[in-house]
Amino acid sequence: MSETQAISDSDFYTKIGLRKNSDGSFTRIRPIVDETPACPDPPLSVPILTKDVPINPQNNTWARLYLPRSQLQSSTKLPLILFFHGGGFTVASAASSFFQTFCSEITLHLHALMVSVDYRLAPEHRLPAAYEDGMEALLWLKSGDEWITDHADLSNCYIMGNSAGGNLALHAGLQASRRVEEVAPVRIRGLILHQPFFGGVERTASEIRLAENEIIPLYSTDIGWGMALPIGADRDHEFSNLRKGLFLEVDKVVSEGWRILVSGNEGDPLIDRQRELAKLLREKGVRVVEDFREEGYHGIEFYDHSFTLSLCPILKSFILGV
């Protein structure tokens, strides 16, 4: 590694709130985004209730639940969305303020119960730790939480994620498709993969074109994968590269009749891999819904509220069929 690259790595670690120690380990020195506490009993003017619940205290995993206030006066059960946040598998949490805003908007406009999972992060916990946490969170849904028992329709569940969370949602979904009896009575109807995060050693045209992208420049995704993948693995590992290994074994997804929504934006360096994912899934017989847009960039929903509002009708149509 060159001196220039070493400096770049160091700057990147600082940017995401990490310090690399002399023994190769990392110390988290600060969160890089503001965090918002849950509020199970907000003022009456606030339409969404939130609360945090533990999943696995030993691994310090937990979930933030989002419930429409109007549901307190209703006996109708809501669709359940299990959500995984983004952050390159290395940063952010279910308490991050922009995920709080995003999940609140989705909950409000879709009138759904949303469960946002706080999973273990790399480099302290490299993949497949996050995948294991994702599957554990899915099984936790049937543990008897009061909000879920009283308000969620477990037979109408969707797994959703953005960026790295989209990668996680796909992995969790593929695992669940092979463990349907174990997951029951939770029944998954589909996956929602928003700007999913994948990579590979060979560059795509969009990665080359947008190598200096301000949101996720190519060097940052390279370093991020280096921290997230198993030690010694490169970006052609099956956790990253869609075409490697047995990753996309989707026979059970097809037989269960799931639909998969894949979305992306042309200003995102990852757009070619997202389009490739949709193409591979369709070639394997999966019912794929695409939402690819000429405008926008990676993480646009956190900077442009109007984009989130434009996303809601797509999600509503996908989940509710309206």
mmCIF file of N, CA and C in Angstrom, residues 205-284:
data_model
loop_
_atom_site.group_PDB
_atom_site.id
_atom_site.type_symbol
_atom_site.label_atom_id
_atom_site.label_comp_id
_atom_site.label_asym_id
_atom_site.label_seq_id
_atom_site.Cartn_x
_atom_site.Cartn_y
_atom_site.Cartn_z
ATOM 1 N N ALA A 205 -19.221 0.124 -15.606
ATOM 2 C CA ALA A 205 -19.167 1.416 -16.299
ATOM 3 C C ALA A 205 -19.599 2.551 -15.381
ATOM 4 N N SER A 206 -20.631 2.319 -14.554
ATOM 5 C CA SER A 206 -21.099 3.398 -13.672
ATOM 6 C C SER A 206 -20.093 3.686 -12.563
ATOM 7 N N GLU A 207 -19.370 2.680 -12.109
ATOM 8 C CA GLU A 207 -18.329 2.914 -11.096
ATOM 9 C C GLU A 207 -17.193 3.745 -11.676
ATOM 10 N N ILE A 208 -16.842 3.478 -12.914
ATOM 11 C CA ILE A 208 -15.786 4.258 -13.563
ATOM 12 C C ILE A 208 -16.265 5.686 -13.814
ATOM 13 N N ARG A 209 -17.471 5.811 -14.303
ATOM 14 C CA ARG A 209 -18.032 7.134 -14.624
ATOM 15 C C ARG A 209 -18.188 8.003 -13.383
ATOM 16 N N LEU A 210 -18.515 7.390 -12.258
ATOM 17 C CA LEU A 210 -18.800 8.139 -11.032
ATOM 18 C C LEU A 210 -17.779 7.832 -9.935
ATOM 19 N N ALA A 211 -16.542 7.576 -10.346
ATOM 20 C CA ALA A 211 -15.503 7.195 -9.383
ATOM 21 C C ALA A 211 -15.267 8.254 -8.319
ATOM 22 N N GLU A 212 -15.467 9.530 -8.673
ATOM 23 C CA GLU A 212 -15.233 10.625 -7.735
ATOM 24 C C GLU A 212 -16.533 11.160 -7.152
ATOM 25 N N ASN A 213 -17.564 10.352 -7.169
ATOM 26 C CA ASN A 213 -18.862 10.754 -6.637
ATOM 27 C C ASN A 213 -18.735 11.280 -5.214
ATOM 28 N N GLU A 214 -19.429 12.373 -4.914
ATOM 29 C CA GLU A 214 -19.291 13.008 -3.604
ATOM 30 C C GLU A 214 -19.888 12.175 -2.470
ATOM 31 N N ILE A 215 -20.940 11.410 -2.752
ATOM 32 C CA ILE A 215 -21.617 10.648 -1.707
ATOM 33 C C ILE A 215 -20.867 9.372 -1.377
ATOM 34 N N ILE A 216 -20.600 8.547 -2.382
ATOM 35 C CA ILE A 216 -19.829 7.320 -2.152
ATOM 36 C C ILE A 216 -18.767 7.168 -3.251
ATOM 37 N N PRO A 217 -17.666 7.894 -3.136
ATOM 38 C CA PRO A 217 -16.584 7.730 -4.107
ATOM 39 C C PRO A 217 -16.048 6.298 -4.074
ATOM 40 N N LEU A 218 -15.465 5.897 -5.178
ATOM 41 C CA LEU A 218 -15.040 4.510 -5.339
ATOM 42 C C LEU A 218 -14.065 4.070 -4.244
ATOM 43 N N TYR A 219 -13.150 4.968 -3.846
ATOM 44 C CA TYR A 219 -12.177 4.571 -2.828
ATOM 45 C C TYR A 219 -12.870 4.229 -1.515
ATOM 46 N N SER A 220 -13.990 4.899 -1.228
ATOM 47 C CA SER A 220 -14.665 4.646 0.044
ATOM 48 C C SER A 220 -15.360 3.279 0.040
ATOM 49 N N THR A 221 -15.942 2.901 -1.089
ATOM 50 C CA THR A 221 -16.578 1.583 -1.139
ATOM 51 C C THR A 221 -15.524 0.477 -1.092
ATOM 52 N N ASP A 222 -14.368 0.717 -1.727
ATOM 53 C CA ASP A 222 -13.280 -0.276 -1.667
ATOM 54 C C ASP A 222 -12.816 -0.493 -0.230
ATOM 55 N N ILE A 223 -12.578 0.608 0.487
ATOM 56 C CA ILE A 223 -12.122 0.497 1.873
ATOM 57 C C ILE A 223 -13.213 -0.130 2.728
ATOM 58 N N GLY A 224 -14.451 0.279 2.468
ATOM 59 C CA GLY A 224 -15.556 -0.261 3.242
ATOM 60 C C GLY A 224 -15.687 -1.768 3.097
ATOM 61 N N TRP A 225 -15.612 -2.260 1.848
ATOM 62 C CA TRP A 225 -15.657 -3.707 1.655
ATOM 63 C C TRP A 225 -14.483 -4.395 2.341
ATOM 64 N N GLY A 226 -13.329 -3.736 2.342
ATOM 65 C CA GLY A 226 -12.166 -4.321 3.015
ATOM 66 C C GLY A 226 -12.386 -4.501 4.506
ATOM 67 N N MET A 227 -13.187 -3.632 5.107
ATOM 68 C CA MET A 227 -13.488 -3.753 6.535
ATOM 69 C C MET A 227 -14.632 -4.717 6.801
ATOM 70 N N ALA A 228 -15.541 -4.868 5.834
ATOM 71 C CA ALA A 228 -16.760 -5.647 6.077
ATOM 72 C C ALA A 228 -16.617 -7.123 5.730
ATOM 73 N N LEU A 229 -15.853 -7.439 4.672
ATOM 74 C CA LEU A 229 -15.735 -8.817 4.234
ATOM 75 C C LEU A 229 -14.849 -9.633 5.182
ATOM 76 N N PRO A 230 -14.973 -10.955 5.155
ATOM 77 C CA PRO A 230 -14.080 -11.786 5.971
ATOM 78 C C PRO A 230 -12.618 -11.457 5.669
ATOM 79 N N ILE A 231 -11.761 -11.555 6.662
ATOM 80 C CA ILE A 231 -10.340 -11.248 6.495
ATOM 81 C C ILE A 231 -9.752 -12.099 5.374
ATOM 82 N N GLY A 232 -9.046 -11.443 4.465
ATOM 83 C CA GLY A 232 -8.416 -12.136 3.343
ATOM 84 C C GLY A 232 -9.263 -12.183 2.093
ATOM 85 N N ALA A 233 -10.553 -11.821 2.195
ATOM 86 C CA ALA A 233 -11.446 -11.857 1.032
ATOM 87 C C ALA A 233 -11.332 -10.569 0.232
ATOM 88 N N ASP A 234 -11.550 -10.667 -1.074
ATOM 89 C CA ASP A 234 -11.622 -9.457 -1.889
ATOM 90 C C ASP A 234 -13.060 -9.239 -2.340
ATOM 91 N N ARG A 235 -13.287 -8.237 -3.171
ATOM 92 C CA ARG A 235 -14.647 -7.851 -3.529
ATOM 93 C C ARG A 235 -15.349 -8.862 -4.429
ATOM 94 N N ASP A 236 -14.634 -9.905 -4.851
ATOM 95 C CA ASP A 236 -15.291 -10.971 -5.595
ATOM 96 C C ASP A 236 -15.844 -12.054 -4.680
ATOM 97 N N HIS A 237 -15.780 -11.836 -3.381
ATOM 98 C CA HIS A 237 -16.407 -12.762 -2.440
ATOM 99 C C HIS A 237 -17.916 -12.779 -2.686
ATOM 100 N N GLU A 238 -18.562 -13.906 -2.394
ATOM 101 C CA GLU A 238 -19.995 -14.024 -2.678
ATOM 102 C C GLU A 238 -20.847 -13.038 -1.892
ATOM 103 N N PHE A 239 -20.374 -12.511 -0.759
ATOM 104 C CA PHE A 239 -21.143 -11.517 -0.019
ATOM 105 C C PHE A 239 -21.239 -10.208 -0.788
ATOM 106 N N SER A 240 -20.277 -10.001 -1.691
ATOM 107 C CA SER A 240 -20.205 -8.747 -2.433
ATOM 108 C C SER A 240 -20.589 -8.905 -3.891
ATOM 109 N N ASN A 241 -20.021 -9.898 -4.555
ATOM 110 C CA ASN A 241 -20.185 -10.054 -5.998
ATOM 111 C C ASN A 241 -21.382 -10.948 -6.307
ATOM 112 N N LEU A 242 -22.334 -10.410 -7.032
ATOM 113 C CA LEU A 242 -23.579 -11.111 -7.325
ATOM 114 C C LEU A 242 -23.374 -12.406 -8.097
ATOM 115 N N ARG A 243 -22.304 -12.491 -8.865
ATOM 116 C CA ARG A 243 -22.116 -13.632 -9.750
ATOM 117 C C ARG A 243 -21.230 -14.721 -9.149
ATOM 118 N N LYS A 244 -20.855 -14.587 -7.899
ATOM 119 C CA LYS A 244 -19.952 -15.549 -7.290
ATOM 120 C C LYS A 244 -20.701 -16.511 -6.362
ATOM 121 N N GLY A 245 -20.200 -17.729 -6.294
ATOM 122 C CA GLY A 245 -20.720 -18.702 -5.345
ATOM 123 C C GLY A 245 -22.153 -19.103 -5.648
ATOM 124 N N LEU A 246 -22.861 -19.523 -4.610
ATOM 125 C CA LEU A 246 -24.236 -20.004 -4.738
ATOM 126 C C LEU A 246 -25.212 -18.963 -4.207
ATOM 127 N N PHE A 247 -24.784 -17.703 -4.236
ATOM 128 C CA PHE A 247 -25.543 -16.638 -3.595
ATOM 129 C C PHE A 247 -26.990 -16.591 -4.078
ATOM 130 N N LEU A 248 -27.169 -16.534 -5.390
ATOM 131 C CA LEU A 248 -28.508 -16.307 -5.913
ATOM 132 C C LEU A 248 -29.236 -17.617 -6.237
ATOM 133 N N GLU A 249 -29.294 -18.500 -5.268
ATOM 134 C CA GLU A 249 -30.145 -19.681 -5.400
ATOM 135 C C GLU A 249 -31.559 -19.271 -4.977
ATOM 136 N N VAL A 250 -32.407 -19.051 -5.940
ATOM 137 C CA VAL A 250 -33.703 -18.431 -5.663
ATOM 138 C C VAL A 250 -34.883 -19.353 -5.963
ATOM 139 N N ASP A 251 -34.641 -20.657 -6.079
ATOM 140 C CA ASP A 251 -35.731 -21.579 -6.396
ATOM 141 C C ASP A 251 -36.879 -21.449 -5.403
ATOM 142 N N LYS A 252 -36.558 -21.327 -4.119
ATOM 143 C CA LYS A 252 -37.591 -21.231 -3.091
ATOM 144 C C LYS A 252 -38.314 -19.888 -3.168
ATOM 145 N N VAL A 253 -37.597 -18.845 -3.519
ATOM 146 C CA VAL A 253 -38.228 -17.539 -3.703
ATOM 147 C C VAL A 253 -39.281 -17.625 -4.804
ATOM 148 N N VAL A 254 -38.915 -18.312 -5.893
ATOM 149 C CA VAL A 254 -39.835 -18.474 -7.019
ATOM 150 C C VAL A 254 -41.039 -19.320 -6.608
ATOM 151 N N SER A 255 -40.778 -20.455 -5.944
ATOM 152 C CA SER A 255 -41.878 -21.357 -5.595
ATOM 153 C C SER A 255 -42.819 -20.748 -4.560
ATOM 154 N N GLU A 256 -42.283 -19.850 -3.710
ATOM 155 C CA GLU A 256 -43.119 -19.184 -2.712
ATOM 156 C C GLU A 256 -43.893 -18.006 -3.298
ATOM 157 N N GLY A 257 -43.568 -17.636 -4.536
ATOM 158 C CA GLY A 257 -44.291 -16.558 -5.200
ATOM 159 C C GLY A 257 -43.919 -15.165 -4.733
ATOM 160 N N TRP A 258 -42.728 -15.018 -4.150
ATOM 161 C CA TRP A 258 -42.315 -13.690 -3.700
ATOM 162 C C TRP A 258 -42.094 -12.771 -4.889
ATOM 163 N N ARG A 259 -42.296 -11.487 -4.635
ATOM 164 C CA ARG A 259 -41.889 -10.450 -5.575
ATOM 165 C C ARG A 259 -40.708 -9.689 -4.972
ATOM 166 N N ILE A 260 -39.841 -9.173 -5.822
ATOM 167 C CA ILE A 260 -38.694 -8.400 -5.353
ATOM 168 C C ILE A 260 -38.662 -7.063 -6.089
ATOM 169 N N LEU A 261 -38.704 -5.992 -5.324
ATOM 170 C CA LEU A 261 -38.584 -4.635 -5.868
ATOM 171 C C LEU A 261 -37.126 -4.199 -5.752
ATOM 172 N N VAL A 262 -36.545 -3.825 -6.874
ATOM 173 C CA VAL A 262 -35.165 -3.320 -6.902
ATOM 174 C C VAL A 262 -35.206 -1.897 -7.427
ATOM 175 N N SER A 263 -34.634 -0.958 -6.663
ATOM 176 C CA SER A 263 -34.663 0.443 -7.080
ATOM 177 C C SER A 263 -33.266 1.035 -7.084
ATOM 178 N N GLY A 264 -33.075 2.051 -7.903
ATOM 179 C CA GLY A 264 -31.779 2.707 -7.995
ATOM 180 C C GLY A 264 -31.880 4.004 -8.771
ATOM 181 N N ASN A 265 -30.770 4.749 -8.773
ATOM 182 C CA ASN A 265 -30.729 6.066 -9.427
ATOM 183 C C ASN A 265 -29.466 6.188 -10.262
ATOM 184 N N GLU A 266 -29.563 6.851 -11.398
ATOM 185 C CA GLU A 266 -28.452 6.919 -12.350
ATOM 186 C C GLU A 266 -27.235 7.645 -11.801
ATOM 187 N N GLY A 267 -27.423 8.506 -10.798
ATOM 188 C CA GLY A 267 -26.287 9.208 -10.212
ATOM 189 C C GLY A 267 -25.561 8.415 -9.144
ATOM 190 N N ASP A 268 -25.903 7.151 -8.991
ATOM 191 C CA ASP A 268 -25.301 6.267 -7.993
ATOM 192 C C ASP A 268 -24.241 5.398 -8.675
ATOM 193 N N PRO A 269 -22.996 5.390 -8.194
ATOM 194 C CA PRO A 269 -21.981 4.518 -8.797
ATOM 195 C C PRO A 269 -22.386 3.042 -8.815
ATOM 196 N N LEU A 270 -23.320 2.649 -7.948
ATOM 197 C CA LEU A 270 -23.722 1.247 -7.851
ATOM 198 C C LEU A 270 -24.851 0.881 -8.816
ATOM 199 N N ILE A 271 -25.314 1.818 -9.632
ATOM 200 C CA ILE A 271 -26.510 1.585 -10.424
ATOM 201 C C ILE A 271 -26.365 0.394 -11.371
ATOM 202 N N ASP A 272 -25.188 0.195 -11.962
ATOM 203 C CA ASP A 272 -25.030 -0.934 -12.888
ATOM 204 C C ASP A 272 -25.179 -2.267 -12.167
ATOM 205 N N ARG A 273 -24.676 -2.350 -10.945
ATOM 206 C CA ARG A 273 -24.815 -3.596 -10.181
ATOM 207 C C ARG A 273 -26.267 -3.803 -9.756
ATOM 208 N N GLN A 274 -26.967 -2.731 -9.486
ATOM 209 C CA GLN A 274 -28.385 -2.856 -9.130
ATOM 210 C C GLN A 274 -29.203 -3.327 -10.323
ATOM 211 N N ARG A 275 -28.916 -2.797 -11.490
ATOM 212 C CA ARG A 275 -29.593 -3.272 -12.702
ATOM 213 C C ARG A 275 -29.236 -4.732 -12.982
ATOM 214 N N GLU A 276 -27.986 -5.082 -12.753
ATOM 215 C CA GLU A 276 -27.559 -6.471 -12.956
ATOM 216 C C GLU A 276 -28.311 -7.409 -12.009
ATOM 217 N N LEU A 277 -28.510 -6.979 -10.769
ATOM 218 C CA LEU A 277 -29.249 -7.790 -9.807
ATOM 219 C C LEU A 277 -30.664 -8.056 -10.316
ATOM 220 N N ALA A 278 -31.344 -7.015 -10.757
ATOM 221 C CA ALA A 278 -32.703 -7.176 -11.264
ATOM 222 C C ALA A 278 -32.727 -8.139 -12.451
ATOM 223 N N LYS A 279 -31.738 -8.008 -13.337
ATOM 224 C CA LYS A 279 -31.661 -8.874 -14.520
ATOM 225 C C LYS A 279 -31.421 -10.329 -14.119
ATOM 226 N N LEU A 280 -30.486 -10.565 -13.197
ATOM 227 C CA LEU A 280 -30.188 -11.931 -12.763
ATOM 228 C C LEU A 280 -31.396 -12.580 -12.107
ATOM 229 N N LEU A 281 -32.083 -11.810 -11.254
ATOM 230 C CA LEU A 281 -33.259 -12.351 -10.576
ATOM 231 C C LEU A 281 -34.347 -12.713 -11.588
ATOM 232 N N ARG A 282 -34.569 -11.837 -12.551
ATOM 233 C CA ARG A 282 -35.606 -12.098 -13.550
ATOM 234 C C ARG A 282 -35.250 -13.328 -14.383
ATOM 235 N N GLU A 283 -33.975 -13.460 -14.748
ATOM 236 C CA GLU A 283 -33.543 -14.617 -15.533
ATOM 237 C C GLU A 283 -33.763 -15.925 -14.783
ATOM 238 N N LYS A 284 -33.758 -15.856 -13.453
ATOM 239 C CA LYS A 284 -33.971 -17.039 -12.629
ATOM 240 C C LYS A 284 -35.434 -17.273 -12.303
#
